[in-house]
Coordinates of C-alpha atoms and ligand atoms in Angstrom, one line a residue:
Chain A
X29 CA 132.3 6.8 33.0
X30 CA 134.1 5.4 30.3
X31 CA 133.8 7.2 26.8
X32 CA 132.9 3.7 25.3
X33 CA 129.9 4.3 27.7
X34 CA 129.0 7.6 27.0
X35 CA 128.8 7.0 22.9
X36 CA 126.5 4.2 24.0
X37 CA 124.2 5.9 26.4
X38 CA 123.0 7.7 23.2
X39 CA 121.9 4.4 21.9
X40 CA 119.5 3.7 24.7
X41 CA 117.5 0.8 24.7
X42 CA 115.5 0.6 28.1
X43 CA 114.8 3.6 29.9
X44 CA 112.5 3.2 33.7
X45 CA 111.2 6.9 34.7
X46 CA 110.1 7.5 38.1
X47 CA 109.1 4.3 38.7
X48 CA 106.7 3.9 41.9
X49 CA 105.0 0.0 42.9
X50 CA 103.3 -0.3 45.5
X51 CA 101.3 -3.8 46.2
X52 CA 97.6 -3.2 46.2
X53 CA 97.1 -0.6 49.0
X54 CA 99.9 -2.7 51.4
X55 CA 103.5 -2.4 51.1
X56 CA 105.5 0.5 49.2
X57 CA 108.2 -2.0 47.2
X58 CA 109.7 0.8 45.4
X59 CA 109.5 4.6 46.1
X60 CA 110.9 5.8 43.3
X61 CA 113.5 4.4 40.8
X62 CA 114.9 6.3 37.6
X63 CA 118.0 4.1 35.4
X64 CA 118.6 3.6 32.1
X65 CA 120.4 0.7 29.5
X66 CA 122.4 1.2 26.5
X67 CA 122.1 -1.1 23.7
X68 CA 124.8 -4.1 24.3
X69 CA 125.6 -2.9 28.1
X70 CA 125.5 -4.9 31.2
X71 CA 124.1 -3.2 34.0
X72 CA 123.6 -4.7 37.2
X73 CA 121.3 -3.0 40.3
X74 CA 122.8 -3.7 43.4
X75 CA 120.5 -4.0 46.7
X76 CA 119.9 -6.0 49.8
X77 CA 117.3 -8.9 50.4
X78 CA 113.7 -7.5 50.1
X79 CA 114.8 -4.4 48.7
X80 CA 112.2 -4.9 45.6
X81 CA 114.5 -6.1 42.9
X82 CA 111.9 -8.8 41.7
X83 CA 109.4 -6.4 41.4
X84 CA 111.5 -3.9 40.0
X85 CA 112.4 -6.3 37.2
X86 CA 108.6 -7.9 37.1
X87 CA 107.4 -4.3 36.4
X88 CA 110.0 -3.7 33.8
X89 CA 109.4 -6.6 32.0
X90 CA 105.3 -5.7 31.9
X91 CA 104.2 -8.3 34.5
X92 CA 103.5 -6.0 36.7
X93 CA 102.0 -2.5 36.5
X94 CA 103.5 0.5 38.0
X95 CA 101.6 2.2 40.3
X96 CA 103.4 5.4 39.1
X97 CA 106.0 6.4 36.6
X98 CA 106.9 4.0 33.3
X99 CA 109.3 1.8 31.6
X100 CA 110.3 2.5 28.0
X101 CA 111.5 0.7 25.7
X102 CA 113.3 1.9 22.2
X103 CA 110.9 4.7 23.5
X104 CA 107.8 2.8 23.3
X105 CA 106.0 2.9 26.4
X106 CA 106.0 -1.1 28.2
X107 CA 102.2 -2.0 29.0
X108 CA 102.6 -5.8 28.7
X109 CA 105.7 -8.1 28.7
X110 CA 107.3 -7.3 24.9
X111 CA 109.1 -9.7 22.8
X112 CA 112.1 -8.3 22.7
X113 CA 112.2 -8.9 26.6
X114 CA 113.2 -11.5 28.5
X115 CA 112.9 -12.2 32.5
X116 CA 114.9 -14.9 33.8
X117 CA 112.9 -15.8 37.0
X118 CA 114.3 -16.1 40.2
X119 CA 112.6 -19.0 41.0
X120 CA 113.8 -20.7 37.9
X121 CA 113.1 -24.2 38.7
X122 CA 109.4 -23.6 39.6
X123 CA 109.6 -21.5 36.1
X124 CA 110.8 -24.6 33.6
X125 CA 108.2 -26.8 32.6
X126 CA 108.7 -30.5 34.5
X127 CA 106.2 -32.3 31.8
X128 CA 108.8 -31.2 29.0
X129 CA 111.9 -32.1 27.9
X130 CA 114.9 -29.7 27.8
X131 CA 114.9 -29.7 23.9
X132 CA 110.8 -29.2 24.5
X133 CA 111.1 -26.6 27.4
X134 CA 113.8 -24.5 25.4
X135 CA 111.2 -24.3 22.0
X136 CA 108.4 -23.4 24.1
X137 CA 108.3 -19.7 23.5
X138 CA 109.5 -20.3 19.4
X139 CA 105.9 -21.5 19.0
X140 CA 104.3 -17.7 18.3
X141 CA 107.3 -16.6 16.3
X142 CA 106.9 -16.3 13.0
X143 CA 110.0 -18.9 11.3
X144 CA 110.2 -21.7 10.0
X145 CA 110.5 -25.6 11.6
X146 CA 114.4 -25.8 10.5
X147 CA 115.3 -21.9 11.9
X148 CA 113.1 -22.9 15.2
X149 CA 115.0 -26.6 15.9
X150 CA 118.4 -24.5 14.7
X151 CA 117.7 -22.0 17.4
X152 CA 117.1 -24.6 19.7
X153 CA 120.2 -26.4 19.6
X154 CA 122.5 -23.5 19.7
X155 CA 121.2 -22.1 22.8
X156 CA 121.1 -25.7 24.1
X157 CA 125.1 -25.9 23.1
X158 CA 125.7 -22.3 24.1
X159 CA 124.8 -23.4 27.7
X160 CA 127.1 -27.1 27.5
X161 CA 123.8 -29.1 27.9
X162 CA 123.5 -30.9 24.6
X163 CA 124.1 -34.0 26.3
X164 CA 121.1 -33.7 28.2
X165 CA 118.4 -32.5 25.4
X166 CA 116.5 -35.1 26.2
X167 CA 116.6 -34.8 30.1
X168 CA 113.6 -33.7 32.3
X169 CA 114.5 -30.4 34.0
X170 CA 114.1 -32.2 37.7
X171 CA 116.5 -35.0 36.5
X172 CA 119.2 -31.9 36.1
X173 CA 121.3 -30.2 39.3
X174 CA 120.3 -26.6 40.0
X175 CA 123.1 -25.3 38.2
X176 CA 121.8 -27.3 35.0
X177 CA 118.3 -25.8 35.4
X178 CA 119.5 -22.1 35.8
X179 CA 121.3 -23.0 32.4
X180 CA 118.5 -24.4 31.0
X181 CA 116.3 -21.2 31.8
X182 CA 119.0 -19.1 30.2
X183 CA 119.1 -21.4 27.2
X184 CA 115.2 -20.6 27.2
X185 CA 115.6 -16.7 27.0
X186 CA 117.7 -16.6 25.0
X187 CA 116.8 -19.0 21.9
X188 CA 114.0 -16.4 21.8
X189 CA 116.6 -13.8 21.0
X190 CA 115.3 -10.9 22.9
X191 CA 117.2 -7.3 22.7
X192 CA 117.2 -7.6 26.6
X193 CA 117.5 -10.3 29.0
X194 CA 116.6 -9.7 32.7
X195 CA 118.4 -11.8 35.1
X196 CA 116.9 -12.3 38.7
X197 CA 119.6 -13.4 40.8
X198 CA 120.4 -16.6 38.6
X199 CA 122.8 -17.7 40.4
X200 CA 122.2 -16.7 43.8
X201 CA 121.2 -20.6 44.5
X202 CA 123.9 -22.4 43.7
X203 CA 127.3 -23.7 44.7
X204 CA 130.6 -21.1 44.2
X205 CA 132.3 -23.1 41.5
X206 CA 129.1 -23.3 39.3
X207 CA 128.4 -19.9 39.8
X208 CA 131.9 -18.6 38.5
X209 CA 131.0 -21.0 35.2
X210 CA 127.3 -19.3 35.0
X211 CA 128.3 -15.9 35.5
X212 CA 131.8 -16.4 32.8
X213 CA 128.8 -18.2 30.6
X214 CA 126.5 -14.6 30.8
X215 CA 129.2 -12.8 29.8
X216 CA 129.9 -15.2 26.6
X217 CA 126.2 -15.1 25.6
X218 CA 125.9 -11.8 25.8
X219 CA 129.2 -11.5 23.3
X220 CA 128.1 -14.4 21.1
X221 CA 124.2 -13.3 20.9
X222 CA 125.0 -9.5 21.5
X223 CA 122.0 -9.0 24.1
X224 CA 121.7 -6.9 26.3
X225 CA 121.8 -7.7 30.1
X226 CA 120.1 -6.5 33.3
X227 CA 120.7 -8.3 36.4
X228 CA 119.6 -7.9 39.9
X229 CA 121.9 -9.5 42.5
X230 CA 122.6 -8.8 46.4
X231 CA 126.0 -9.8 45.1
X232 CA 128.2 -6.6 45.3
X233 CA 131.4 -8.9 43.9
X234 CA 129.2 -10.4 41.3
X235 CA 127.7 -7.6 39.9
X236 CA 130.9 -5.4 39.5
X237 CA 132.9 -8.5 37.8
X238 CA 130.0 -8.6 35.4
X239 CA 129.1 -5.4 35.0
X240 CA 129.5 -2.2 32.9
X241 CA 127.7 0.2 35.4
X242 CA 126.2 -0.7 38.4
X243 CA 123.2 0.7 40.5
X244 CA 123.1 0.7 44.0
X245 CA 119.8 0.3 46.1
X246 CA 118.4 1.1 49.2
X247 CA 116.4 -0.8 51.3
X248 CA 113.1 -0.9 51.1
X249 CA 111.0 1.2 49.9
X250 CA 114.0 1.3 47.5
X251 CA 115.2 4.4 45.6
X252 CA 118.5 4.4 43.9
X253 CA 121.5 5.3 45.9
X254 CA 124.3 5.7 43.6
X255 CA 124.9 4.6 40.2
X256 CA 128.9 3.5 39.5
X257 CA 130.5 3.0 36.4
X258 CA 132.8 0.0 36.1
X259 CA 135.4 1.1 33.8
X260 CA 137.3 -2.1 34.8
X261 CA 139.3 -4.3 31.4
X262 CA 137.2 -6.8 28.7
X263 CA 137.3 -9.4 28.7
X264 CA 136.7 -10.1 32.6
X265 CA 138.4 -13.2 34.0
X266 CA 137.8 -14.5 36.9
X267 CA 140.8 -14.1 38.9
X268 CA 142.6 -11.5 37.2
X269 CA 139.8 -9.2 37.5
X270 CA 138.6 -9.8 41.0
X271 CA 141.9 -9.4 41.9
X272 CA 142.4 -5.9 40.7
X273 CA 142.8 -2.9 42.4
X274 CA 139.9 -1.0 40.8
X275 CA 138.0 -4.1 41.1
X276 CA 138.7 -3.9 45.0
X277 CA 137.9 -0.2 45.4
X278 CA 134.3 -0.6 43.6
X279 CA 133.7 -2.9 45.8
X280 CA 134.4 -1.4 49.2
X281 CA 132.8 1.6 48.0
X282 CA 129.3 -0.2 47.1
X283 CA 129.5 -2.4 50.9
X284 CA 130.2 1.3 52.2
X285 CA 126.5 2.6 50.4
X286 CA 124.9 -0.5 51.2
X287 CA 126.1 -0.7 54.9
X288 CA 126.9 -4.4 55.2
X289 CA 130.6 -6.1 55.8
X290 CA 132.0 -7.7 53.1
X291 CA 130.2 -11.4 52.7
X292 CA 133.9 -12.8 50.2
X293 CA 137.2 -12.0 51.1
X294 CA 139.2 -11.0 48.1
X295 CA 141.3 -13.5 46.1
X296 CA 144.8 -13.2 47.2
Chain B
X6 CA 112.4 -62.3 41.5
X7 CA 112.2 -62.5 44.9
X8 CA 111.6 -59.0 46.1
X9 CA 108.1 -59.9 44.1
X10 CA 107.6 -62.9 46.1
X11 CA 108.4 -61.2 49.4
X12 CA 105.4 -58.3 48.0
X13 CA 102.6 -60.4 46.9
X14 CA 103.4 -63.8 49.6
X15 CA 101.5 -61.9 52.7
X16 CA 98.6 -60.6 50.7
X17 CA 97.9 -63.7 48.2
X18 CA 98.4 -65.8 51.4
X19 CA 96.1 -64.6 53.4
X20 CA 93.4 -64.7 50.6
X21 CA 94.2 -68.8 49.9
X22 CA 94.0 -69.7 53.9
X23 CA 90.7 -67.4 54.3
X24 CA 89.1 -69.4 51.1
X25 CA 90.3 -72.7 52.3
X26 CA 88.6 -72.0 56.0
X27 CA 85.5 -70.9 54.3
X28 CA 85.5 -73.5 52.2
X29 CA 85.9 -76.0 54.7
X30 CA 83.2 -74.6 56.9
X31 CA 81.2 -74.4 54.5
X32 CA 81.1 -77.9 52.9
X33 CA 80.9 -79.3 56.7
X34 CA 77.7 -77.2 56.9
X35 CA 79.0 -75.1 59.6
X36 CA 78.0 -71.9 57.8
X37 CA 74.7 -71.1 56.9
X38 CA 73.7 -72.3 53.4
X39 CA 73.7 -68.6 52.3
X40 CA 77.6 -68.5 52.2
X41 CA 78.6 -70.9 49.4
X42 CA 81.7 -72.5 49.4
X43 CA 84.4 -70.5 47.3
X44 CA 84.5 -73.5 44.8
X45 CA 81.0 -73.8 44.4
X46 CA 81.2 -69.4 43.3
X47 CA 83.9 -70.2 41.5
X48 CA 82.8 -72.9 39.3
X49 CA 79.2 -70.7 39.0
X50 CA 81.2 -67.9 37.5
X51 CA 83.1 -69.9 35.3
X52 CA 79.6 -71.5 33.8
X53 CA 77.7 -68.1 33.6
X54 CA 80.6 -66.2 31.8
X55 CA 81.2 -69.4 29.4
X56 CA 77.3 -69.6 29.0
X57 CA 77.3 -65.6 27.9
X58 CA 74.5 -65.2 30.4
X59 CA 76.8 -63.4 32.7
X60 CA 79.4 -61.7 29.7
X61 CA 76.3 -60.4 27.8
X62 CA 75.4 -58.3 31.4
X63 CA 79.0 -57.6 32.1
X64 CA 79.4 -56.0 28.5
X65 CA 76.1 -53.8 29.0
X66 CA 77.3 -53.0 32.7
X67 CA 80.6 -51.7 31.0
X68 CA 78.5 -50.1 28.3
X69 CA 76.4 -48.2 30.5
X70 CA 79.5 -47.1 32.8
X71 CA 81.4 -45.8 29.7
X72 CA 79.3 -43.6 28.5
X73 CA 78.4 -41.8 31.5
X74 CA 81.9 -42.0 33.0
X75 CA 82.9 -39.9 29.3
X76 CA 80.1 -37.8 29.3
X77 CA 80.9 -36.7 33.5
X78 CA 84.9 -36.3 32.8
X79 CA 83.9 -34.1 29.8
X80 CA 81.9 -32.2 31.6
X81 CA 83.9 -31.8 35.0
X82 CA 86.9 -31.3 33.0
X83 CA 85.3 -27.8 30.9
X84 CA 83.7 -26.9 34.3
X85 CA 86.8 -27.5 36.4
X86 CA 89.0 -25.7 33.8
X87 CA 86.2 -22.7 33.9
X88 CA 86.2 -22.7 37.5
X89 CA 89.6 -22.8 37.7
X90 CA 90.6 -19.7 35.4
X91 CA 87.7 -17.0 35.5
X92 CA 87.1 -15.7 39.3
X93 CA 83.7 -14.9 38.5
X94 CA 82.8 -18.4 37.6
X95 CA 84.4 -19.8 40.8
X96 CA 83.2 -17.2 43.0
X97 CA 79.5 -17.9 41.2
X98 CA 79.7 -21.6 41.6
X99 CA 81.9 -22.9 44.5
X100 CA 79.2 -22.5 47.1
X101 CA 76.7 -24.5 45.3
X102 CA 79.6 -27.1 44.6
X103 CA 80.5 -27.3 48.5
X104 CA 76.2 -27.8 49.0
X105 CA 75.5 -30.8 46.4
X106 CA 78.8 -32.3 46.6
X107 CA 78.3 -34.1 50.2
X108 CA 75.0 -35.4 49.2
X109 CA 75.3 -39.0 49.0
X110 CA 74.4 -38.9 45.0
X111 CA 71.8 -43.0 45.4
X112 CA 69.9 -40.5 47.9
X113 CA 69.4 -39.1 44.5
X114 CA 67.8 -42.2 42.4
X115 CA 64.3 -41.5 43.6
X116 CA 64.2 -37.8 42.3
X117 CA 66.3 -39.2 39.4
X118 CA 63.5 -42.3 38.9
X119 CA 60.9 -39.4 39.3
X120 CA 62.2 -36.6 36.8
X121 CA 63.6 -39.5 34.0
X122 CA 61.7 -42.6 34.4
X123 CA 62.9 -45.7 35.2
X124 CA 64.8 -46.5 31.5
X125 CA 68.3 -46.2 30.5
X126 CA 68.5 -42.2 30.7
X127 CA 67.7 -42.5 34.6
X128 CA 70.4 -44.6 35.2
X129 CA 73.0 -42.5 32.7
X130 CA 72.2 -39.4 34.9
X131 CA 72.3 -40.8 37.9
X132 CA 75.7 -42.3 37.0
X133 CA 77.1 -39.0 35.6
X134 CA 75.8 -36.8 38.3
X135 CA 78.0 -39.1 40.9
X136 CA 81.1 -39.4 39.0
X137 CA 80.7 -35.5 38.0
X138 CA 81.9 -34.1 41.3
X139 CA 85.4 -36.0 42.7
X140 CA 86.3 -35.0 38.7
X141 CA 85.1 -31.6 39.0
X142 CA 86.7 -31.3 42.3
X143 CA 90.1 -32.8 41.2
X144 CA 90.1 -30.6 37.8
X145 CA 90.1 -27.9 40.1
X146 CA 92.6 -28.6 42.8
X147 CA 94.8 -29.4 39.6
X148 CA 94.2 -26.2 37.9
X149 CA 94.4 -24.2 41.3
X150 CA 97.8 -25.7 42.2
X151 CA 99.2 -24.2 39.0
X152 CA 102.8 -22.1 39.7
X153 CA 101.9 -18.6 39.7
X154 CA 105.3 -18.4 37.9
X155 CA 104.7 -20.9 35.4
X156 CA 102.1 -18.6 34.4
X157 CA 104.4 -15.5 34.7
X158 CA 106.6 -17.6 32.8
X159 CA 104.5 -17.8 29.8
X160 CA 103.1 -14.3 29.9
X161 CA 106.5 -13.6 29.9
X162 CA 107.5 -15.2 26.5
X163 CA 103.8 -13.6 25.0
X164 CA 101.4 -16.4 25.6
X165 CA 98.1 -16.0 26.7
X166 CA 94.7 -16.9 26.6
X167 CA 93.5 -20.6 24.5
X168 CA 97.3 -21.1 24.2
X169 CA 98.0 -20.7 27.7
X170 CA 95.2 -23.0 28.5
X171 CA 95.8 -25.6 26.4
X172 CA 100.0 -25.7 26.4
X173 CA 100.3 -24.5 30.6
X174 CA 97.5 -24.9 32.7
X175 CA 95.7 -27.8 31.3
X176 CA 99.2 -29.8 31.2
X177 CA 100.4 -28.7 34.7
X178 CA 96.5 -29.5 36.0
X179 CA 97.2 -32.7 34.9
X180 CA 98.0 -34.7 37.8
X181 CA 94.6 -33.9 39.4
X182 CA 92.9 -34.4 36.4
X183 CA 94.6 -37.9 36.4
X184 CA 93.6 -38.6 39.6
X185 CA 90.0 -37.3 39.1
X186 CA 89.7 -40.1 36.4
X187 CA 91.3 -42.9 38.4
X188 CA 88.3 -41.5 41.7
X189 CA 85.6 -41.1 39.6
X190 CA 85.7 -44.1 37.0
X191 CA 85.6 -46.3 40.0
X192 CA 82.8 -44.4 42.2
X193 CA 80.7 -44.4 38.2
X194 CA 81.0 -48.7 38.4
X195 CA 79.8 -48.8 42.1
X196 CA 77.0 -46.5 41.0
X197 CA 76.2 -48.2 37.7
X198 CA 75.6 -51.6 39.4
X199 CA 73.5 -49.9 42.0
X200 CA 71.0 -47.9 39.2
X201 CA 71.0 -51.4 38.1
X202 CA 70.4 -53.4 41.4
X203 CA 67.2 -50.8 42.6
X204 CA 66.3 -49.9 38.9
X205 CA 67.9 -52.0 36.0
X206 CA 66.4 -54.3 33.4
X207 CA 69.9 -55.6 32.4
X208 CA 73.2 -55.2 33.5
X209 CA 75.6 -57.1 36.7
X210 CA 73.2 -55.0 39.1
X211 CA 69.9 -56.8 37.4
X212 CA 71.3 -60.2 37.5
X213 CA 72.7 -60.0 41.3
X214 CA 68.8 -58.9 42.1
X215 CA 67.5 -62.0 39.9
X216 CA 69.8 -64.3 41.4
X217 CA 69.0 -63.0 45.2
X218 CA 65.1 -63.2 44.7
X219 CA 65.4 -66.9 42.6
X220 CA 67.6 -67.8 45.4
X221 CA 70.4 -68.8 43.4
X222 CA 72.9 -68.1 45.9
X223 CA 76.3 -69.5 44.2
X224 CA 75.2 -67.2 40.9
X225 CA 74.8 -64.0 43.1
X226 CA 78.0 -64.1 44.7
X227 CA 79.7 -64.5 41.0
X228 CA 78.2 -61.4 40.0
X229 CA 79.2 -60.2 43.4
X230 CA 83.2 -61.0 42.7
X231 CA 82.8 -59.9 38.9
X232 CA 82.0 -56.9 39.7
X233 CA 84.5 -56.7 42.4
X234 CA 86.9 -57.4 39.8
X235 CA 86.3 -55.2 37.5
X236 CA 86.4 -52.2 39.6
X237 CA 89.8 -53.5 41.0
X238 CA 90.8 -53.9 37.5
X239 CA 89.4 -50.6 36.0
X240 CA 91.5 -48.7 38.9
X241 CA 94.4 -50.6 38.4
X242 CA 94.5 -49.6 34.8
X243 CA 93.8 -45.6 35.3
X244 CA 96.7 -45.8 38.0
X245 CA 99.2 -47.3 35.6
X246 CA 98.0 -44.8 32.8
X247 CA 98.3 -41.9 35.5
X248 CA 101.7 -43.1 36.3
X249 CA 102.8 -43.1 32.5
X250 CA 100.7 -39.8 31.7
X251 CA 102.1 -37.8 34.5
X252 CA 105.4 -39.6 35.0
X253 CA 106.4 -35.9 35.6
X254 CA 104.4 -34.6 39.0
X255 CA 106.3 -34.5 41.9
X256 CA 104.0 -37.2 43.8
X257 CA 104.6 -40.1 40.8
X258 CA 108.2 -39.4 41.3
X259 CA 108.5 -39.4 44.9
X260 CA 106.4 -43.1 44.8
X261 CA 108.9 -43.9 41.9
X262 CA 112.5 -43.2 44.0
X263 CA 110.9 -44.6 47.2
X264 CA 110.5 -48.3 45.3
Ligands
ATP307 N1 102.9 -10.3 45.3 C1 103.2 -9.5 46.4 N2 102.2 -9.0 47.1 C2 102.4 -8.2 48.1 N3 103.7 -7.8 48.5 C3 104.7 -8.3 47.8 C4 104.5 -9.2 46.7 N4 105.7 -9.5 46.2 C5 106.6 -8.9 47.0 N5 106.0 -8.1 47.9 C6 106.7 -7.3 48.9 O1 107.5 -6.3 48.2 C7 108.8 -6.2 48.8 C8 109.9 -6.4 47.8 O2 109.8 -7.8 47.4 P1 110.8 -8.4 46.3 O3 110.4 -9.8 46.1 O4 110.6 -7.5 45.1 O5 112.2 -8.2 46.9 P2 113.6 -8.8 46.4 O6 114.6 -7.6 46.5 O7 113.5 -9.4 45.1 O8 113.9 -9.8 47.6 P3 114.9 -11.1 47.5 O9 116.3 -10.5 47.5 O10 114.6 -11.8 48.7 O11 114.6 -11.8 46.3 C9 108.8 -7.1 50.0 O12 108.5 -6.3 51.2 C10 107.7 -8.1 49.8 O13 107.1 -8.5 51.0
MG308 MG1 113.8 -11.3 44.5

């Protein structure tokens, strides 16, 4: 662990104790999950398909309600979804509204808050030009490409400027080249807006590029296997970083815990 | 241009040659004299609108149909949206819903003529009690369809309850509400001419009995076709106001990229 880290960990923003769902009286999703956030970190939690990362996140964010254990946030217990939380669905086209404009779709959730009409349409635009889509303000979310959508739903979380955004495998749905620009865009926002990010991925690559520590979990019912620090360089790049040694030995030691063959083959 | 022509050639030529043979067999007196010649209907509909005899019971027709059409989509919208958002209230109500709503509703007019009399608040039940249920049952199957993560969506962001209703579900139930209107506001003009025909003292339905017991034959079909024409023309207008309205929903879309 990094000492950068460690100063932070003090600052702790989210904190999930002992978590336990379980869906009605059917299937155990999680057995039990412990992990914390620091304020400005990037964590990402690491597990296969099914292993109960959108429920994990659905429960974090107060969607769901544990079956045992609880999620804190700045200490107060979570019993509904917060403001200062943020859950970027997985599926994020079924989760923009199709009978509103981009522009329309990113305001939505400025309605409750309590600013005025210039700070809202200010708000607006800049997450609009933080994701590159000004040109298309005035588009229809299903007139965009996937990759526009996904960029639209971040636009979305993060005009409402929560301390935390929760990322559900954004980018697990779209081609290789967008999702280099998406995941090098996360890391921008979360520098420009200073939020802080947790993201689920079954993406061992993605989430050590990204990421400041990562959890690893098991399969379902999922506890956590390991957690990893990822005391790799800032600012990450691409190439550079998945190209470095460290980079390479986080990696083969997360497919090692997880038990599957490595899906990329290193940049050479 | 002529991608028009090539759409509306078969179907507008089809009409003119069917006219033309009816017409014939009908001034050669091959057909009964109960089957006017298309002319002869024509020219009678012509008359009885430019007269006012026939615009004056068109207008109360439209009247009658508007005001229970308004009164059934208000109702079958609250209902629909209750039904469609509180458990209890579907769970209380769908049975009786799937029991009256296969009941041909003019097996209705006699306990209708019986409870209201046989004035204008018969026929505005009658009229509203038929259109009530493809609305109610469209309403629902709109606000049924919504994306459980649409709603997710805007719990997530901290909206809920009259603000949900009003800014998720009742926009994304929109497209069966549209289509509700479009069902229903046709079905309320086939039943407003028929409280009218069994039970009117005005009204298209009133003069089409008139004209049928005075035998004036050529006057009764242009009731017939009037009214034929303005329930083609009242549908016609809800589906281009459902295509503009919900431009959005998947099924406008797909009939916009296919032509
Ligand atoms: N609403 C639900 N009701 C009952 N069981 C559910 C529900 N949602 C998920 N599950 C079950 O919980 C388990 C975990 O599902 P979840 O969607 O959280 O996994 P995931 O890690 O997000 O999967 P993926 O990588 O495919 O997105 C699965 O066994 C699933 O069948
Ligand atoms: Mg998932």
């Amino acid at each position: 662990m990094t000492n950068g880290a460690v100063a932070a960990r003090r600052d702790r923003v989210l904190e999930v104790v002992d978590l336990q769902k379980r869906y009605g009286a059917g299937t155990l999703a999680i057995e039990r999950i412990s992990l914390d956030v620091c304020r400005g970190e990037f964590v990402s939690i690491v597990g296969p398909s099914g292993a109960g990362k959108t429920t994990l996140l659905k429960t974090i964010c107060g969607l769901l309600a544990p079956t045992s254990g609880r999620v804190l946030l700045d200490d107060k217990l979570v019993t509904a979804p917060p403001p200062e939380m943020v859950l970027v669905f997985q599926d994020y086209a079924r989760s923009l509204f199709p009978w509103l404009t981009v522009t329309a779709n990113v305001a939505f959730p400025l309605r409750k808050k309590r600013l005025g009409a210039g700070e809202k349409a200010s708000l607006v635009l800049e997450a609009i030009d933080a994701v590159g889509l000004t040109a298309f303000a005035g588009h229809y979310p299903w007139q965009l490409s996937g990759g526009m959508q996904q960029r639209v739903a971040i636009a979305r979380a993060v005009a409402f400027r929560p301390e935390i955004l929760l990322l559900d495998e954004p980018f697990a749905s779209v081609d290789a080249l967008t999702r280099a620009d998406l995941e090098d865009l996360t890391l921008r926002l979360r520098a420009e807006f200073g939020i802080t990010m947790l993201l689920v991925t079954h993406d061992i690559d993605e989430a050590v590029y990204l990421s400041d520590r990562v959890f690893v979990l098991s399969p379902p019912p999922s506890v956590i296997v390991r957690e990893i620090a990822v005391p790799l360089s800032q600012p990450r790049e691409q190439e550079r970083t998945r190209s470095d040694a460290a980079f390479l030995a986080l990696r083969n030691e997360i497919h090692r815990l997880i038990g599957q063959h490595p899906e990329r083959t290193p940049a050479p | 241009m002529s991608a028009a022509v090539a759409r509306w050639a078969p179907p507008l030529g089809f009409v003119v040659v069917l006219f033309a043979v009816v017409e014939v067999l009908s001034r050669t007196g091959v057909l009964p004299p109960d089957i006017p010649a298309p002319s002869a209907v024509a020219i009678a509909l012509v008359r009885e609108l430019g007269d006012g005899s026939l615009t004056l019971q068109l207008a109360t027709t439209l009247g009658t149909w508007a005001v229970a059409f308004a009164i059934a989509v208000a109702l079958a919208i609250v209902a629909g949206l209750l039904m469609g958002t509180i458990p209890l209230v579907y769970d209380a109500f769908s049975t009786l819903v799937d029991l009256l709503r296969p009941v041909p509703s003019v097996s209705m007019i006699p306990l209708a003529i019986l409870f209201f009399g046989l004035g204008a608040e018969m026929r505005i039940v009658m009229i509203v009690y038929a259109a009530f249920w493809p609305m109610l049952v469209n309403t629902l199957y709109g606000v049924r369809s919504v994306d459980p993560v649409t709603l997710d969506t805007a719990r997530n962001f901290g909206t809920s309850g009259i603000d949900t209703l009003a800014r998720v579900v009742l926009p994304a139930a929109l497209p069966g509400i549209a289509t509700g209107i479009r069902v229903s506001a046709s079905l309320a003009l086939a039943v407003t001419v028929t409280v009218e025909l069994v039970a009117g003292d005005s009204g298209i339905g009133h003069y089409i009995a008139q004209a049928e017991q005075s035998s004036r034959i050529a006057p009764m079909y242009a009731a017939i076709v009037l009214s034929g024409l303005t329930g083609w023309l009242i549908n016609a207008g809800f589906a281009r106001l459902e295509d503009r309205v919900v431009f959005w929903s998947p099924s406008v879309r797909r009939s916009a990229e296919a032509g």
